[in-house]
Amino acid sequence: MPSHDLPASAPLLQHLNAEQLAAVTLPAGHALILAGAGSGKTRVLTTRIAWLLQTGQAAPGGILAVTFTNKAAKEMSARLSAMLPLNLRGMWIGTFHGLCNRLLRAHHRLVGLPATFQILDMQDQLSAIKRLCKQYGVDEERYPPKQLASFINAHKEDGKRPRDIPMRDPDTQKKIELYQLYEQQCQREGVVDFAELLLRCHELLRDNDPVRAHYQRRFAHILVDEFQDTNRLQYAWLKQLAGDTVEGRLMAPGSVIAVGDDDQSIYAFRGARVGNMQDFVREFGVRQVIKLEQNYRSYSNILDCANALIEHNQGRLGKNLRTQQGPGEPVRVREAPTDLAEAQWLVEEIQNLVQTGEAARSQIAVLYRSNAQSRVIESALFSAGLPYRVYGGLRFFERAEIKHALAYLRLLENPQDDTSFLRVVNFPARGIGARTLEQLQDLARAAGGSLHAAVGSVPGKAGANLAAFVALIDQLRQDTQQAHLGQIIAKTLQASGLQAHYRSDKDGADRLENLDELVNAAESFVTQEGFGRDAVALPLDEQRSAPRLTQSPASQGLDSALPLAAPGLPIDQDTGETQSPLAAFLTHAALEAGDHQAQAGQDAVQLMTVHASKGLEFDCVFLGGLEEELFPHQNALADPSGLEEERRLMYVAITRARKRLYLSFSQSRMLHGQTRYPIRSRFIDELPEAALKWLTPPQGGFGSFQELNQFAINSIAASHRQTRGNSSFTPQKEVVASPPLPARKSQPEHGLRVGMAVFHNKFGEGRVLAIEGAGADARAHIQFPRHGSKWLALAVAKLTQVE
DNA sequence: AACACGTCGGTTTTT
DNA sequence: CCGACGTGTT
């Protein structure tokens, strides 16, 4: 390895701009890199690592790079190995959960976990909680399992165990109790949920000085991707790894590089804390904040929109994207009369783009705020015969048949896993009914053991059936002792009766296929992991260098941890214990739910939520439904921080587009089976006119949010004047939303007049309060007794006069 | 044990 | 309007 060899590193640094170069070649120490959208963030991260290695400032074993998603981790690894002919295996590159899992496997004894501990995904966690609730006779109306799950997860992600939670009301106390019981249940069964992986790992580092010291020494270079999305616990975990805090100051000799963009923080709802960025600067004594503002993705009209929009947020770290590309096309804005018309227009526009060769289908994305919006768009695309692909939905390892198969496999590994036991004890059906299981659960609880252990105590026919199930599992375990992973799974599918069950099911063909795919996935997993069989992790002192050829392929996850057992370290002697291929595969299945198995449509229009689009880019982006209460979403409007997150979301959407951006909104929209008449999103009004091209008259219709807002202020003031002394006055939304009375009188082609009684299919009978506009833009303000007052577009609303 | 019916709720999502 | 889920029926 060349050391401090500038010529050698020169090609690596060749195509970097000044900001990027500065970030890549930062001297050791903590730094924050504010990386704007499309500014080459991943490139900087990977080049930084490559540069550290190439210049001999770091050995592979000294590097820890952490991301949120497996996708990001894989991309980083891929780009790194393309850059350097180096062995990546000593490096710790992975997700927070993946890395924590690795640490916990290596030190499972220290944290009191069995070597075979299994990971619960969200579904598993929820069913474990439901089971717990039934067991303890919890009123599921009062304490919905879903709510309990989020209570538990939120506290774990805040670093809190049951005893750390202050109990205010009896309700909270009950939840704390259940959290504690849930913990005990998990512990007894040898399972951990996602949040537990992080918390347990955090506690491992916190409570074991030599372990912590060891990793602190080892990971001299820590790099964090998407730092704005870290939660409290992840940040605390990073701090543990970075160094000890003495009198409030972090004594960290190493280097933590946090890369993120506060303007793209869109996951507060799941615990992300942008505040970690400011905290990081303060607590790590960061002196270097580097901004990557040069954008390599979009034309300037698009960036102008992004910059102007995000400018409306308060308390930003401050950043302005710039580009050397020209203005490009203007950003198109269009108002549609209905959501259906919006979708049809969008499809026509897409067809144009494709036919003129402007863009490939796969380079066109349709983004929306909520999944429900995809329905109309999908049907329009479908009728037009345009191939499309919808992101999201079930992933491979989340499919029911796969989860069933995995449950059998988990029982082979860990018979105590009651969640898995219950999932498959009677699937396929074995005549073990709910009554029997209730009985079994009672017995198990009384004995304080697992269901598996209690099977023998169930009398009669039911007991015999249960015993047969247990015998099946035990037999299977025995029969597969010497088998390869693929064989184990194939045998399990057969012996469990799963295969037979789906074969006899008239529409079980897909599921059968998926089960076959599971065998394939396992085989390719083994092959892939096998590459790591002779991997050596080089500790910083490079004392160990001998390949550990004796390890089983699947122990790859451990091998980097092994050399850490430096002399004097109270690390389990058994970290040399290899994980079986099966155990490794089960972990893999839990931590990586697999690809969204969408249609393999090669060249298809891409449909997804704005959230799902983060990190992606497309030549052409359509963003529909830009309406108040949809985007920004109603539920986010309650507090200013919610609105700001919506704005960041809009910012993310805008910055996905390379060449063309289309924004649209509709005068009416079907939602939850009700037609709504929204007004256009305030976000549209926050964009610079100069960068826009309105495809429909901008002032047509209801006017902007600002206008309504201004009117609201006036009208509330007016109402207050009028209703002075009337304490019961509350500004109703409908009142607030009424525009001023029309100054001009229009020709009433629609035949409506103020004061008239009308009938509407949905809202029933109502009275016309006001009419505004003419022709296609005509709207009436109508008071309905049941639904309050509504502004209806007369071109759209079906109204009939009532005598 | 499979099916039918009624109720309820309904942003965003990764691990 | 539409899907998930839970309860009740055959």
Short mmCIF file of N, CA and C in Angstrom, two decimals, chain A residues 55-143:
data_model
loop_
_atom_site.label_atom_id
_atom_site.label_comp_id
_atom_site.label_asym_id
_atom_site.label_seq_id
_atom_site.Cartn_x
_atom_site.Cartn_y
_atom_site.Cartn_z
N THR A 55 -3.60 6.56 0.73
CA THR A 55 -2.51 7.35 1.28
C THR A 55 -1.99 6.76 2.58
N GLY A 56 -2.49 5.60 2.93
CA GLY A 56 -1.98 4.92 4.10
C GLY A 56 -2.38 5.56 5.42
N GLN A 57 -3.34 6.44 5.37
CA GLN A 57 -3.78 7.05 6.62
C GLN A 57 -4.68 6.13 7.42
N ALA A 58 -5.22 5.14 6.73
CA ALA A 58 -6.08 4.20 7.42
C ALA A 58 -5.93 2.83 6.80
N ALA A 59 -6.13 1.81 7.64
CA ALA A 59 -6.21 0.45 7.13
C ALA A 59 -7.69 0.12 6.99
N PRO A 60 -8.01 -0.85 6.15
CA PRO A 60 -9.43 -1.18 5.97
C PRO A 60 -10.14 -1.43 7.29
N GLY A 61 -9.43 -2.08 8.22
CA GLY A 61 -10.05 -2.41 9.49
C GLY A 61 -10.34 -1.20 10.37
N GLY A 62 -9.80 -0.07 10.00
CA GLY A 62 -9.99 1.12 10.81
C GLY A 62 -11.17 1.96 10.38
N ILE A 63 -11.87 1.46 9.38
CA ILE A 63 -12.94 2.27 8.82
C ILE A 63 -14.31 1.71 9.14
N LEU A 64 -15.18 2.59 9.55
CA LEU A 64 -16.57 2.23 9.78
C LEU A 64 -17.43 3.20 8.98
N ALA A 65 -18.19 2.67 8.04
CA ALA A 65 -19.09 3.53 7.26
C ALA A 65 -20.50 3.04 7.45
N VAL A 66 -21.35 3.94 7.89
CA VAL A 66 -22.70 3.51 8.25
C VAL A 66 -23.77 4.27 7.47
N THR A 67 -24.75 3.53 7.02
CA THR A 67 -25.84 4.08 6.22
C THR A 67 -27.17 3.65 6.84
N PHE A 68 -28.25 4.06 6.23
CA PHE A 68 -29.57 3.67 6.72
C PHE A 68 -30.11 2.44 6.02
N THR A 69 -29.90 2.42 4.73
CA THR A 69 -30.50 1.33 3.96
C THR A 69 -29.44 0.39 3.43
N ASN A 70 -29.86 -0.82 3.22
CA ASN A 70 -28.96 -1.80 2.63
C ASN A 70 -28.53 -1.36 1.24
N LYS A 71 -29.47 -0.72 0.56
CA LYS A 71 -29.20 -0.25 -0.79
C LYS A 71 -28.01 0.72 -0.79
N ALA A 72 -28.05 1.65 0.13
CA ALA A 72 -26.97 2.64 0.22
C ALA A 72 -25.65 1.98 0.58
N ALA A 73 -25.72 1.02 1.50
CA ALA A 73 -24.50 0.32 1.91
C ALA A 73 -23.90 -0.45 0.74
N LYS A 74 -24.77 -1.10 0.00
CA LYS A 74 -24.30 -1.87 -1.15
C LYS A 74 -23.68 -0.96 -2.20
N GLU A 75 -24.35 0.16 -2.42
CA GLU A 75 -23.83 1.08 -3.43
C GLU A 75 -22.45 1.58 -3.03
N MET A 76 -22.32 1.87 -1.77
CA MET A 76 -21.02 2.36 -1.30
C MET A 76 -19.95 1.30 -1.52
N SER A 77 -20.25 0.08 -1.13
CA SER A 77 -19.28 -1.00 -1.32
C SER A 77 -18.94 -1.18 -2.79
N ALA A 78 -19.98 -1.14 -3.61
CA ALA A 78 -19.76 -1.38 -5.04
C ALA A 78 -18.86 -0.30 -5.63
N ARG A 79 -19.15 0.94 -5.29
CA ARG A 79 -18.35 2.02 -5.86
C ARG A 79 -16.93 2.00 -5.35
N LEU A 80 -16.81 1.58 -4.11
CA LEU A 80 -15.48 1.52 -3.52
C LEU A 80 -14.63 0.45 -4.17
N SER A 81 -15.24 -0.70 -4.40
CA SER A 81 -14.42 -1.76 -4.99
C SER A 81 -14.14 -1.45 -6.46
N ALA A 82 -14.99 -0.62 -7.07
CA ALA A 82 -14.69 -0.21 -8.44
C ALA A 82 -13.51 0.77 -8.45
N MET A 83 -13.36 1.47 -7.36
CA MET A 83 -12.33 2.50 -7.28
C MET A 83 -10.97 1.92 -6.93
N LEU A 84 -11.01 0.94 -6.06
CA LEU A 84 -9.77 0.39 -5.54
C LEU A 84 -9.74 -1.13 -5.67
N PRO A 85 -8.62 -1.65 -6.05
CA PRO A 85 -8.52 -3.12 -6.10
C PRO A 85 -8.24 -3.67 -4.71
N LEU A 86 -8.92 -3.11 -3.73
CA LEU A 86 -8.62 -3.46 -2.35
C LEU A 86 -9.62 -4.45 -1.78
N ASN A 87 -9.16 -5.18 -0.85
CA ASN A 87 -10.04 -6.08 -0.14
C ASN A 87 -10.90 -5.27 0.83
N LEU A 88 -12.19 -5.28 0.58
CA LEU A 88 -13.08 -4.46 1.40
C LEU A 88 -13.48 -5.14 2.69
N ARG A 89 -13.08 -6.38 2.82
CA ARG A 89 -13.73 -7.17 3.87
C ARG A 89 -13.35 -6.79 5.28
N GLY A 90 -12.24 -6.17 5.41
CA GLY A 90 -11.89 -5.73 6.75
C GLY A 90 -12.67 -4.50 7.17
N MET A 91 -13.31 -3.90 6.18
CA MET A 91 -14.03 -2.67 6.46
C MET A 91 -15.42 -2.96 6.97
N TRP A 92 -15.86 -2.13 7.84
CA TRP A 92 -17.23 -2.27 8.31
C TRP A 92 -18.09 -1.27 7.57
N ILE A 93 -18.76 -1.75 6.54
CA ILE A 93 -19.68 -0.90 5.81
C ILE A 93 -21.05 -1.55 5.93
N GLY A 94 -21.99 -0.82 6.44
CA GLY A 94 -23.30 -1.43 6.59
C GLY A 94 -24.32 -0.47 7.17
N THR A 95 -25.49 -1.02 7.42
CA THR A 95 -26.53 -0.21 8.02
C THR A 95 -26.32 -0.18 9.54
N PHE A 96 -26.96 0.77 10.18
CA PHE A 96 -26.89 0.81 11.64
C PHE A 96 -27.28 -0.55 12.21
N HIS A 97 -28.36 -1.09 11.70
CA HIS A 97 -28.84 -2.35 12.26
C HIS A 97 -27.91 -3.51 11.93
N GLY A 98 -27.39 -3.50 10.72
CA GLY A 98 -26.48 -4.56 10.32
C GLY A 98 -25.21 -4.56 11.17
N LEU A 99 -24.68 -3.38 11.40
CA LEU A 99 -23.45 -3.29 12.18
C LEU A 99 -23.69 -3.64 13.64
N CYS A 100 -24.82 -3.21 14.16
CA CYS A 100 -25.16 -3.55 15.54
C CYS A 100 -25.33 -5.06 15.68
N ASN A 101 -25.98 -5.64 14.70
CA ASN A 101 -26.15 -7.08 14.71
C ASN A 101 -24.78 -7.76 14.77
N ARG A 102 -23.88 -7.27 13.98
CA ARG A 102 -22.54 -7.84 13.93
C ARG A 102 -21.85 -7.76 15.29
N LEU A 103 -21.98 -6.60 15.92
CA LEU A 103 -21.37 -6.43 17.24
C LEU A 103 -22.04 -7.33 18.28
N LEU A 104 -23.35 -7.45 18.19
CA LEU A 104 -24.06 -8.26 19.18
C LEU A 104 -23.75 -9.75 18.99
N ARG A 105 -23.60 -10.17 17.74
CA ARG A 105 -23.24 -11.57 17.51
C ARG A 105 -21.88 -11.86 18.13
N ALA A 106 -20.98 -10.91 17.97
CA ALA A 106 -19.63 -11.12 18.48
C ALA A 106 -19.61 -11.12 20.00
N HIS A 107 -20.47 -10.36 20.60
CA HIS A 107 -20.42 -10.21 22.07
C HIS A 107 -21.74 -10.62 22.70
N HIS A 108 -22.38 -11.62 22.14
CA HIS A 108 -23.73 -11.94 22.61
C HIS A 108 -23.79 -12.29 24.07
N ARG A 109 -22.73 -12.92 24.57
CA ARG A 109 -22.75 -13.29 26.00
C ARG A 109 -22.77 -12.07 26.90
N LEU A 110 -21.98 -11.08 26.50
CA LEU A 110 -21.90 -9.87 27.33
C LEU A 110 -23.24 -9.17 27.45
N VAL A 111 -24.06 -9.28 26.43
CA VAL A 111 -25.35 -8.60 26.50
C VAL A 111 -26.48 -9.57 26.85
N GLY A 112 -26.11 -10.79 27.16
CA GLY A 112 -27.11 -11.75 27.62
C GLY A 112 -28.03 -12.27 26.54
N LEU A 113 -27.50 -12.45 25.35
CA LEU A 113 -28.31 -13.02 24.29
C LEU A 113 -27.75 -14.38 23.88
N PRO A 114 -28.64 -15.30 23.49
CA PRO A 114 -28.14 -16.57 23.00
C PRO A 114 -27.46 -16.38 21.64
N ALA A 115 -26.55 -17.26 21.33
CA ALA A 115 -25.83 -17.14 20.06
C ALA A 115 -26.80 -17.20 18.89
N THR A 116 -27.92 -17.84 19.11
CA THR A 116 -28.87 -18.04 18.00
C THR A 116 -29.97 -16.99 17.98
N PHE A 117 -29.76 -15.89 18.64
CA PHE A 117 -30.87 -14.93 18.73
C PHE A 117 -31.40 -14.55 17.35
N GLN A 118 -32.71 -14.43 17.30
CA GLN A 118 -33.38 -14.11 16.04
C GLN A 118 -33.88 -12.68 16.06
N ILE A 119 -34.08 -12.16 14.87
CA ILE A 119 -34.52 -10.77 14.76
C ILE A 119 -35.97 -10.70 14.34
N LEU A 120 -36.74 -9.95 15.09
CA LEU A 120 -38.16 -9.77 14.77
C LEU A 120 -38.33 -8.59 13.82
N ASP A 121 -39.05 -8.80 12.75
CA ASP A 121 -39.39 -7.63 11.95
C ASP A 121 -40.68 -7.03 12.53
N MET A 122 -41.20 -6.00 11.87
CA MET A 122 -42.34 -5.30 12.45
C MET A 122 -43.54 -6.21 12.64
N GLN A 123 -43.81 -7.01 11.64
CA GLN A 123 -44.94 -7.95 11.75
C GLN A 123 -44.75 -8.87 12.94
N ASP A 124 -43.56 -9.43 13.04
CA ASP A 124 -43.27 -10.35 14.14
C ASP A 124 -43.45 -9.65 15.49
N GLN A 125 -42.96 -8.43 15.54
CA GLN A 125 -43.04 -7.68 16.78
C GLN A 125 -44.51 -7.47 17.17
N LEU A 126 -45.28 -7.10 16.19
CA LEU A 126 -46.69 -6.85 16.47
C LEU A 126 -47.39 -8.12 16.93
N SER A 127 -47.09 -9.22 16.29
CA SER A 127 -47.78 -10.44 16.72
C SER A 127 -47.28 -10.87 18.10
N ALA A 128 -46.03 -10.59 18.39
CA ALA A 128 -45.53 -10.89 19.74
C ALA A 128 -46.27 -10.05 20.77
N ILE A 129 -46.51 -8.81 20.44
CA ILE A 129 -47.22 -7.92 21.37
C ILE A 129 -48.68 -8.35 21.53
N LYS A 130 -49.29 -8.73 20.42
CA LYS A 130 -50.68 -9.19 20.49
C LYS A 130 -50.78 -10.41 21.40
N ARG A 131 -49.84 -11.30 21.23
CA ARG A 131 -49.83 -12.51 22.04
C ARG A 131 -49.69 -12.14 23.52
N LEU A 132 -48.81 -11.22 23.78
CA LEU A 132 -48.59 -10.76 25.16
C LEU A 132 -49.87 -10.18 25.74
N CYS A 133 -50.54 -9.37 24.94
CA CYS A 133 -51.78 -8.74 25.40
C CYS A 133 -52.83 -9.78 25.74
N LYS A 134 -52.96 -10.78 24.89
CA LYS A 134 -53.94 -11.84 25.15
C LYS A 134 -53.59 -12.55 26.44
N GLN A 135 -52.31 -12.83 26.55
CA GLN A 135 -51.81 -13.55 27.71
C GLN A 135 -52.17 -12.84 29.02
N TYR A 136 -52.05 -11.54 29.01
CA TYR A 136 -52.26 -10.79 30.25
C TYR A 136 -53.62 -10.11 30.28
N GLY A 137 -54.48 -10.54 29.40
CA GLY A 137 -55.83 -10.01 29.40
C GLY A 137 -55.92 -8.50 29.24
N VAL A 138 -55.04 -7.97 28.42
CA VAL A 138 -55.05 -6.53 28.20
C VAL A 138 -56.22 -6.15 27.28
N ASP A 139 -56.90 -5.10 27.63
CA ASP A 139 -57.99 -4.60 26.80
C ASP A 139 -57.40 -3.95 25.54
N GLU A 140 -57.58 -4.65 24.42
CA GLU A 140 -56.92 -4.17 23.20
C GLU A 140 -57.61 -2.95 22.59
N GLU A 141 -58.77 -2.63 23.14
CA GLU A 141 -59.42 -1.40 22.73
C GLU A 141 -58.67 -0.22 23.35
N ARG A 142 -58.37 -0.41 24.62
CA ARG A 142 -57.74 0.67 25.37
C ARG A 142 -56.26 0.77 25.04
N TYR A 143 -55.65 -0.36 24.85
CA TYR A 143 -54.22 -0.38 24.51
C TYR A 143 -54.01 -1.12 23.20
#
